[in-house]
Short mmCIF file of C-alpha atoms and ligand atoms in Angstrom, two decimals:
data_model
loop_
_atom_site.label_atom_id
_atom_site.label_comp_id
_atom_site.label_asym_id
_atom_site.label_seq_id
_atom_site.Cartn_x
_atom_site.Cartn_y
_atom_site.Cartn_z
CA MET A 711 -12.69 -27.10 -8.80
CA PHE A 712 -13.83 -23.64 -9.95
CA ASP A 713 -17.50 -24.43 -9.30
CA ALA A 714 -16.56 -25.47 -5.78
CA LEU A 715 -14.75 -22.16 -5.27
CA VAL A 716 -17.71 -20.14 -6.54
CA GLN A 717 -20.00 -22.08 -4.23
CA PHE A 718 -17.62 -21.63 -1.31
CA VAL A 719 -17.48 -17.83 -1.81
CA ARG A 720 -21.27 -17.64 -2.14
CA GLU A 721 -21.62 -19.56 1.15
CA GLN A 722 -19.35 -17.09 2.92
CA TYR A 723 -21.28 -14.06 1.66
CA ARG A 724 -24.68 -15.79 1.77
CA THR A 725 -25.92 -14.26 -1.46
CA LEU A 726 -26.73 -15.18 -5.04
CA GLU A 727 -26.07 -11.61 -6.19
CA PHE A 728 -22.81 -10.30 -7.67
CA ILE A 729 -19.93 -10.53 -5.16
CA PRO A 730 -17.33 -7.75 -5.51
CA LEU A 731 -13.65 -8.05 -4.65
CA HIS A 732 -13.85 -5.56 -1.82
CA ALA A 733 -16.82 -3.51 -0.63
CA PRO A 734 -16.54 -0.73 1.99
CA VAL A 735 -18.59 -1.02 5.19
CA PHE A 736 -20.16 1.99 6.92
CA GLN A 737 -21.87 0.79 10.07
CA GLY A 738 -20.44 2.98 12.83
CA HIS A 739 -20.33 6.74 13.30
CA GLU A 740 -19.74 7.49 9.60
CA SER A 741 -23.06 9.28 8.93
CA GLY A 742 -22.96 11.13 12.24
CA TYR A 743 -19.44 12.48 11.82
CA VAL A 744 -19.97 13.48 8.18
CA GLN A 745 -23.23 15.20 9.15
CA GLU A 746 -21.31 17.14 11.82
CA THR A 747 -18.98 18.60 9.19
CA ILE A 748 -21.98 19.74 7.15
CA SER A 749 -23.79 21.22 10.15
CA SER A 750 -20.65 23.08 11.18
CA THR A 751 -19.94 24.18 7.55
CA PHE A 752 -16.34 22.96 8.01
CA VAL A 753 -16.31 20.56 5.07
CA SER A 754 -13.08 21.69 3.47
CA SER A 755 -9.38 21.90 4.21
CA VAL A 756 -9.51 22.89 7.87
CA GLY A 757 -11.55 21.36 10.64
CA PRO A 758 -11.38 19.32 13.80
CA PHE A 759 -11.74 15.93 12.06
CA VAL A 760 -8.50 16.41 10.10
CA ASP A 761 -6.55 16.93 13.34
CA ARG A 762 -8.34 14.06 15.03
CA PHE A 763 -7.83 11.67 12.10
CA GLU A 764 -4.12 12.49 12.14
CA ARG A 765 -3.85 12.01 15.92
CA ASP A 766 -5.86 8.77 15.86
CA THR A 767 -3.80 7.35 12.98
CA ALA A 768 -0.52 8.27 14.70
CA ALA A 769 -1.74 6.60 17.90
CA TYR A 770 -2.92 3.50 16.05
CA THR A 771 0.25 3.03 13.98
CA GLY A 772 2.72 4.24 16.58
CA ALA A 773 4.04 6.92 14.21
CA VAL A 774 5.30 10.09 15.87
CA ARG A 775 3.44 12.18 13.30
CA ALA A 776 0.71 11.39 10.78
CA VAL A 777 -0.17 13.93 8.09
CA ALA A 778 -3.39 13.48 6.12
CA THR A 779 -3.35 13.93 2.35
CA VAL A 780 -5.84 13.96 -0.50
CA ASN A 781 -4.85 10.44 -1.62
CA GLY A 782 -2.15 7.83 -1.18
CA THR A 783 -0.30 8.75 -4.36
CA ALA A 784 0.06 12.35 -3.14
CA ALA A 785 1.29 11.04 0.22
CA LEU A 786 3.96 8.97 -1.52
CA HIS A 787 4.97 11.85 -3.82
CA ALA A 788 5.43 14.18 -0.83
CA ALA A 789 7.22 11.49 1.21
CA LEU A 790 9.72 10.88 -1.61
CA LEU A 791 10.43 14.61 -1.87
CA LEU A 792 10.91 14.78 1.91
CA ALA A 793 13.31 11.83 1.72
CA GLY A 794 15.38 13.96 -0.67
CA THR A 795 14.42 12.56 -4.08
CA GLU A 796 15.38 14.96 -6.87
CA ARG A 797 15.06 15.20 -10.63
CA GLY A 798 17.37 12.72 -12.36
CA ASP A 799 17.66 10.36 -9.37
CA LEU A 800 17.01 6.62 -9.41
CA VAL A 801 14.65 5.05 -6.86
CA ILE A 802 14.57 1.29 -6.26
CA THR A 803 11.18 -0.39 -6.00
CA GLN A 804 9.15 -3.47 -7.01
CA ALA A 805 7.83 -4.21 -10.49
CA LEU A 806 5.07 -6.17 -8.78
CA THR A 807 3.06 -3.24 -7.45
CA PHE A 808 0.20 -0.89 -8.28
CA VAL A 809 1.19 1.84 -10.75
CA ALA A 810 0.88 4.61 -8.12
CA THR A 811 4.16 3.53 -6.49
CA CYS A 812 6.06 4.23 -9.71
CA ASN A 813 4.04 7.29 -10.66
CA ALA A 814 4.98 8.98 -7.38
CA ILE A 815 8.65 8.34 -8.22
CA ALA A 816 8.15 9.74 -11.74
CA TYR A 817 6.38 12.86 -10.37
CA CYS A 818 9.67 13.67 -8.58
CA GLY A 819 11.45 13.57 -11.93
CA ALA A 820 13.17 10.39 -10.78
CA GLU A 821 13.15 6.98 -12.42
CA PRO A 822 12.26 3.61 -10.88
CA VAL A 823 14.68 0.68 -10.90
CA PHE A 824 12.87 -2.64 -10.48
CA VAL A 825 14.25 -5.28 -8.16
CA ASP A 826 12.68 -8.71 -7.66
CA VAL A 827 10.28 -9.74 -4.88
CA ASP A 828 10.36 -12.67 -2.46
CA ARG A 829 8.07 -15.63 -2.99
CA TYR A 830 7.12 -15.73 0.71
CA THR A 831 6.24 -12.01 1.13
CA LEU A 832 5.30 -10.89 -2.43
CA GLY A 833 7.36 -7.78 -1.57
CA LEU A 834 10.84 -6.43 -2.30
CA SER A 835 13.53 -9.03 -1.66
CA PRO A 836 16.52 -8.01 0.51
CA VAL A 837 18.64 -10.64 -1.24
CA ALA A 838 17.75 -9.32 -4.70
CA LEU A 839 18.26 -5.74 -3.48
CA GLN A 840 21.73 -6.50 -2.10
CA ALA A 841 22.65 -8.36 -5.31
CA TRP A 842 21.54 -5.51 -7.57
CA LEU A 843 23.38 -2.93 -5.49
CA GLU A 844 26.55 -5.01 -5.37
CA SER A 845 26.69 -5.26 -9.16
CA ASN A 846 25.44 -1.78 -9.97
CA ALA A 847 26.08 0.69 -7.17
CA ARG A 848 28.96 2.34 -5.37
CA LEU A 849 29.23 4.59 -2.33
CA ASP A 850 30.91 7.97 -2.78
CA ASP A 851 33.33 9.29 -0.16
CA ASP A 852 30.51 11.42 1.24
CA GLY A 853 28.29 8.32 1.50
CA THR A 854 26.10 9.05 -1.53
CA CYS A 855 24.87 5.89 -3.23
CA ARG A 856 25.35 6.06 -7.00
CA ASP A 857 24.69 3.94 -10.03
CA LYS A 858 28.13 2.95 -11.37
CA SER A 859 27.24 3.06 -15.06
CA SER A 860 25.37 6.39 -15.20
CA ASP A 861 26.71 8.09 -12.06
CA ARG A 862 23.11 8.92 -11.18
CA ARG A 863 22.26 9.13 -7.51
CA ILE A 864 20.17 6.34 -6.02
CA ALA A 865 17.94 8.39 -3.76
CA ALA A 866 15.67 5.92 -1.97
CA CYS A 867 14.23 2.44 -1.73
CA VAL A 868 10.43 1.95 -1.79
CA PRO A 869 9.18 -1.49 -0.73
CA MET A 870 5.43 -2.13 -0.91
CA HIS A 871 3.48 -4.42 1.47
CA THR A 872 1.56 -6.36 -1.17
CA PHE A 873 -2.11 -7.06 -0.34
CA GLY A 874 -1.27 -6.18 3.29
CA HIS A 875 1.49 -8.77 3.76
CA PRO A 876 4.57 -7.16 5.33
CA VAL A 877 7.87 -7.29 3.44
CA ASP A 878 11.03 -8.59 5.14
CA LEU A 879 11.65 -5.30 6.93
CA ASP A 880 14.65 -6.46 9.00
CA GLY A 881 16.37 -7.70 5.85
CA LEU A 882 15.60 -4.57 3.83
CA LEU A 883 16.60 -2.19 6.63
CA ALA A 884 19.97 -3.93 6.91
CA VAL A 885 20.67 -3.61 3.17
CA CYS A 886 19.39 -0.02 2.99
CA GLY A 887 21.56 0.86 5.99
CA ARG A 888 24.65 -0.61 4.32
CA TRP A 889 24.03 1.47 1.17
CA ASN A 890 22.83 4.68 2.86
CA LEU A 891 19.43 4.43 1.22
CA PRO A 892 16.47 6.04 2.97
CA MET A 893 13.51 3.65 2.99
CA VAL A 894 10.05 4.97 2.16
CA GLU A 895 7.41 2.31 2.80
CA ASP A 896 4.42 2.19 0.50
CA ALA A 897 2.02 0.90 3.16
CA ALA A 898 -1.08 1.83 1.13
CA GLU A 899 -2.43 -1.72 1.42
CA SER A 900 -1.20 -2.63 4.89
CA LEU A 901 -3.04 -0.48 7.42
CA GLY A 902 -3.34 -2.73 10.47
CA SER A 903 -0.54 -5.09 9.38
CA LEU A 904 2.21 -5.70 11.91
CA TYR A 905 5.80 -6.84 11.49
CA ARG A 906 7.21 -8.28 14.73
CA GLY A 907 4.39 -6.51 16.57
CA LYS A 908 5.11 -3.07 15.12
CA HIS A 909 2.94 -1.36 12.50
CA THR A 910 4.09 -1.37 8.88
CA GLY A 911 4.92 2.11 7.57
CA VAL A 912 6.86 3.21 10.65
CA PHE A 913 10.07 1.26 9.96
CA GLY A 914 11.32 3.45 7.11
CA LEU A 915 12.30 7.11 7.23
CA LEU A 916 8.74 7.72 6.04
CA GLY A 917 5.70 5.58 5.28
CA THR A 918 2.46 6.24 3.43
CA LEU A 919 -1.12 4.94 3.65
CA SER A 920 -4.11 5.10 1.29
CA PHE A 921 -7.80 5.41 2.13
CA ASN A 922 -9.12 4.92 -1.38
CA GLY A 923 -12.54 3.29 -1.73
CA ASN A 924 -11.13 -0.21 -2.22
CA LYS A 925 -8.72 -0.16 0.73
CA ILE A 926 -9.34 -1.73 4.15
CA ILE A 927 -10.82 1.55 5.40
CA THR A 928 -11.82 4.45 3.22
CA THR A 929 -12.29 8.22 3.34
CA GLY A 930 -13.67 8.26 -0.20
CA GLY A 931 -10.21 9.32 -1.30
CA GLY A 932 -7.36 10.00 1.06
CA GLY A 933 -3.91 9.16 2.26
CA MET A 934 -1.51 9.67 5.15
CA ILE A 935 2.20 10.29 5.61
CA LEU A 936 3.78 8.60 8.64
CA ALA A 937 6.91 10.35 9.84
CA ASN A 938 9.13 11.41 12.72
CA GLU A 939 8.67 14.80 14.40
CA GLU A 940 10.89 16.82 12.08
CA LEU A 941 9.73 15.28 8.80
CA GLY A 942 6.12 15.31 10.01
CA ILE A 943 6.28 19.07 10.43
CA ARG A 944 7.91 19.38 7.00
CA ALA A 945 5.25 17.07 5.52
CA LYS A 946 2.42 19.23 6.85
CA HIS A 947 4.08 22.34 5.43
CA LEU A 948 4.78 20.82 2.00
CA THR A 949 1.26 19.41 1.62
CA THR A 950 -0.49 22.66 2.66
CA THR A 951 0.96 24.99 -0.02
CA ALA A 952 4.03 25.72 2.15
CA LYS A 953 2.17 28.52 3.87
CA ARG A 954 3.92 30.02 6.88
CA PRO A 955 1.62 30.39 9.88
CA HIS A 956 0.38 33.98 10.03
CA PRO A 957 -2.91 35.49 11.24
CA PHE A 958 -3.71 37.02 7.83
CA GLU A 959 -0.75 37.23 5.42
CA TYR A 960 -0.17 34.77 2.57
CA VAL A 961 3.49 33.84 2.81
CA HIS A 962 4.60 30.68 1.00
CA ASP A 963 8.27 29.93 1.51
CA GLU A 964 8.80 27.09 -1.00
CA LEU A 965 6.97 25.30 -3.81
CA GLY A 966 4.25 23.51 -1.88
CA PHE A 967 1.32 21.33 -2.87
CA ASN A 968 -2.39 21.46 -2.17
CA TYR A 969 -2.47 17.86 -0.97
CA ARG A 970 -4.69 18.45 2.08
CA LEU A 971 -7.42 16.01 3.03
CA PRO A 972 -10.79 17.79 3.41
CA ASN A 973 -12.47 17.69 6.83
CA LEU A 974 -15.48 15.94 5.20
CA ASN A 975 -13.28 12.99 4.24
CA ALA A 976 -11.42 13.00 7.54
CA ALA A 977 -14.76 12.63 9.35
CA LEU A 978 -15.39 9.43 7.44
CA GLY A 979 -11.84 8.32 8.27
CA CYS A 980 -12.29 8.82 12.03
CA ALA A 981 -15.38 6.62 12.00
CA GLN A 982 -13.73 3.98 9.81
CA LEU A 983 -10.66 3.81 12.04
CA GLU A 984 -12.93 2.93 14.97
CA GLN A 985 -14.05 -0.14 12.98
CA LEU A 986 -10.66 -1.23 11.70
CA GLU A 987 -9.81 -3.97 14.21
CA LEU A 988 -13.22 -5.54 13.64
CA PHE A 989 -12.63 -5.50 9.88
CA ILE A 990 -9.23 -7.12 10.32
CA ALA A 991 -10.59 -9.86 12.58
CA SER A 992 -13.26 -10.67 9.99
CA LYS A 993 -10.78 -10.73 7.11
CA ARG A 994 -8.37 -12.94 9.03
CA GLU A 995 -11.21 -15.35 9.74
CA LEU A 996 -12.09 -15.39 6.03
CA ALA A 997 -8.42 -16.02 5.14
CA THR A 998 -8.39 -19.09 7.42
CA ARG A 999 -11.48 -20.42 5.65
CA TYR A 1000 -9.92 -19.85 2.21
CA ALA A 1001 -6.77 -21.64 3.38
CA ASP A 1002 -8.90 -24.62 4.44
CA HIS A 1003 -10.76 -24.54 1.15
CA PHE A 1004 -7.56 -24.69 -0.90
CA ALA A 1005 -5.77 -27.20 1.36
CA ASP A 1006 -4.87 -30.41 -0.52
CA SER A 1007 -5.27 -28.72 -3.91
CA ASP A 1008 -2.50 -27.48 -6.21
CA PHE A 1009 -3.77 -23.94 -5.67
CA GLU A 1010 -1.74 -22.32 -2.91
CA PHE A 1011 -3.61 -19.85 -0.75
CA PHE A 1012 -1.12 -17.13 0.21
CA ARG A 1013 -0.54 -16.96 4.00
CA GLU A 1014 1.02 -14.13 5.99
CA PRO A 1015 4.83 -14.22 6.33
CA GLU A 1016 6.39 -15.36 9.62
CA HIS A 1017 6.49 -12.90 12.54
CA CYS A 1018 3.71 -10.88 10.94
CA ARG A 1019 0.08 -10.09 11.45
CA SER A 1020 -1.33 -9.32 8.01
CA ASN A 1021 -4.56 -7.40 7.55
CA TYR A 1022 -5.36 -9.78 4.63
CA TRP A 1023 -6.66 -6.77 2.71
CA LEU A 1024 -7.00 -8.75 -0.51
CA ASN A 1025 -6.87 -12.52 -0.33
CA ALA A 1026 -4.67 -14.12 -2.95
CA VAL A 1027 -4.24 -17.60 -4.37
CA ILE A 1028 -1.25 -18.78 -6.41
CA CYS A 1029 -2.48 -20.94 -9.30
CA PRO A 1030 -0.33 -23.81 -10.60
CA ASP A 1031 0.06 -22.15 -14.01
CA ARG A 1032 -1.31 -19.48 -16.31
CA THR A 1033 -3.90 -21.75 -17.90
CA GLN A 1034 -5.37 -22.62 -14.50
CA ARG A 1035 -5.30 -18.95 -13.55
CA ASP A 1036 -7.27 -17.98 -16.66
CA GLY A 1037 -9.68 -20.82 -15.98
CA LEU A 1038 -10.31 -19.53 -12.46
CA LEU A 1039 -10.72 -15.91 -13.64
CA ASN A 1040 -13.18 -16.84 -16.39
CA ALA A 1041 -15.26 -19.29 -14.36
CA SER A 1042 -15.63 -17.05 -11.29
CA ASN A 1043 -16.29 -13.79 -13.11
CA GLN A 1044 -18.87 -15.47 -15.37
CA ALA A 1045 -20.57 -16.79 -12.24
CA GLY A 1046 -20.79 -13.28 -10.73
CA VAL A 1047 -17.97 -13.75 -8.24
CA MET A 1048 -15.37 -11.08 -8.88
CA THR A 1049 -11.74 -12.15 -9.05
CA ARG A 1050 -8.79 -10.35 -10.60
CA PRO A 1051 -5.25 -11.16 -11.69
CA ILE A 1052 -2.41 -9.30 -9.96
CA TRP A 1053 -1.13 -6.16 -11.71
CA GLN A 1054 0.96 -6.37 -14.85
CA LEU A 1055 4.62 -5.91 -14.00
CA MET A 1056 5.51 -2.23 -14.11
CA CYS A 1057 8.37 -2.86 -16.54
CA ASP A 1058 5.78 -4.18 -19.02
CA LEU A 1059 3.88 -0.86 -19.04
CA PRO A 1060 5.02 1.37 -21.93
CA ILE A 1061 5.75 4.29 -19.55
CA TYR A 1062 8.21 2.20 -17.50
CA ALA A 1063 9.47 -0.18 -20.20
CA HIS A 1064 12.79 1.72 -20.43
CA CYS A 1065 13.53 1.31 -16.70
CA ARG A 1066 16.26 -0.97 -15.48
CA HIS A 1067 15.55 -4.22 -13.66
CA ASP A 1068 17.28 -7.33 -12.36
CA GLY A 1069 15.49 -9.92 -14.49
CA LEU A 1070 12.53 -10.16 -12.08
CA ALA A 1071 12.24 -13.95 -12.30
CA GLN A 1072 10.12 -14.33 -9.16
CA SER A 1073 7.95 -11.29 -9.95
CA ARG A 1074 7.16 -12.68 -13.40
CA TRP A 1075 6.43 -16.15 -12.05
CA LEU A 1076 4.02 -14.72 -9.47
CA SER A 1077 2.41 -12.23 -11.86
CA GLU A 1078 1.31 -15.08 -14.13
CA ARG A 1079 -0.27 -17.05 -11.31
CA ILE A 1080 -1.80 -14.81 -8.63
CA VAL A 1081 -5.53 -14.22 -8.44
CA ASN A 1082 -7.25 -12.01 -5.87
CA LEU A 1083 -10.41 -13.39 -4.30
CA PRO A 1084 -13.43 -11.62 -2.75
CA SER A 1085 -12.22 -10.16 0.56
CA SER A 1086 -14.98 -7.96 2.01
CA VAL A 1087 -15.93 -8.16 5.68
CA LEU A 1088 -18.11 -11.23 6.29
CA PRO A 1089 -21.87 -10.74 6.74
CA GLU A 1090 -21.83 -12.21 10.27
CA HIS A 1091 -19.51 -9.39 11.34
CA LEU A 1092 -21.85 -6.67 10.09
CA SER A 1093 -24.08 -5.11 12.67
C1 PLP B 939 -3.86 2.22 -3.37
C2 PLP B 939 -2.42 2.28 -3.55
C3 PLP B 939 -1.70 3.50 -3.57
C4 PLP B 939 -2.31 4.85 -3.43
O1 PLP B 939 -3.47 5.01 -4.09
P1 PLP B 939 -4.46 6.23 -4.02
O2 PLP B 939 -5.60 5.74 -4.86
O3 PLP B 939 -3.75 7.39 -4.63
O4 PLP B 939 -4.88 6.52 -2.62
C5 PLP B 939 -0.33 3.44 -3.69
N1 PLP B 939 0.32 2.27 -3.76
C6 PLP B 939 -0.32 1.09 -3.72
C7 PLP B 939 0.47 -0.16 -3.77
C8 PLP B 939 -1.71 1.05 -3.62
O5 PLP B 939 -2.34 -0.14 -3.60
#
């Protein structure tokens, strides 16, 4: 079984060398654009590529405004502040996520509450969310959502589109609407993923992207805030040291952050964005082949949810049990084919062990079984 998988992956990548989980591809205008920033000396926080990367990302995602940041965690931190998160608040999210989601909440002085995920999306479950809120929350006369036991405000809800697969956005928006909770989408993994034809990250009040080296496109390090007109303007201000526009004076009218993306990185981003649809087509083709490979086995290759186009950023297989999962991880990694288990649940990390949760039955079941498989663009799609 595992030998067959190793052989299958090697056939796809046509190599006997080490096969990583996800390798970036630079085959377009990357060198040219980066060289332009050097020639022009505009490598740092201002420059034409930053504006262009923001415009191009807004156009691609359909967001009214896109604001580039130094990484995805910074984008999420700023987005949560813009959504009104304050010290002492609670913020509902998944335990099945990368640690950055929770860290951004903690940077606001708020605390995550972990609600279970759905088996068919791997993301926050609207049913679990509604159930947790019904037992634990109340709405004040002014519409503020509060935790009944501690009286703490519940400031926001942060679903994450796991491995690029969209969460049940209609379901979550309905529950969030009922409880007056602004939704901030952690779309770090889902650039190019569509829910009912619309890009993930533009359904919530705000959404955030990441362009880290392992994501579907990369700027080295980078992120983006997706927002409406008003919050987009606020996002730009907050992430650029809150400096008021002035020809020469330094006037900063609130506590801002230096979360700007350098022009050097934005240049790389502009070139990568031009390649994105090609990358997605290749990864979707690979996903189909994995699905065929695992058909008729007790390993379930994870397919995109209904009404969605997933970018299949990281392919994932659900193993029948933990023993089989460990068998797959050991056999493939020893054979030079990189595979990885999904993250530990956030509530199992010491820093978030005190946080409240709803039992997380589905999250725990999945966390013991999911393995990510090599997901780089296929060699036949490289030019
Ligand atoms: C990558 C990622 C982020 C942001 O990461 P950065 O490395 O800061 O760009 C946030 N959330 C999730 C779920 C991610 O996968």
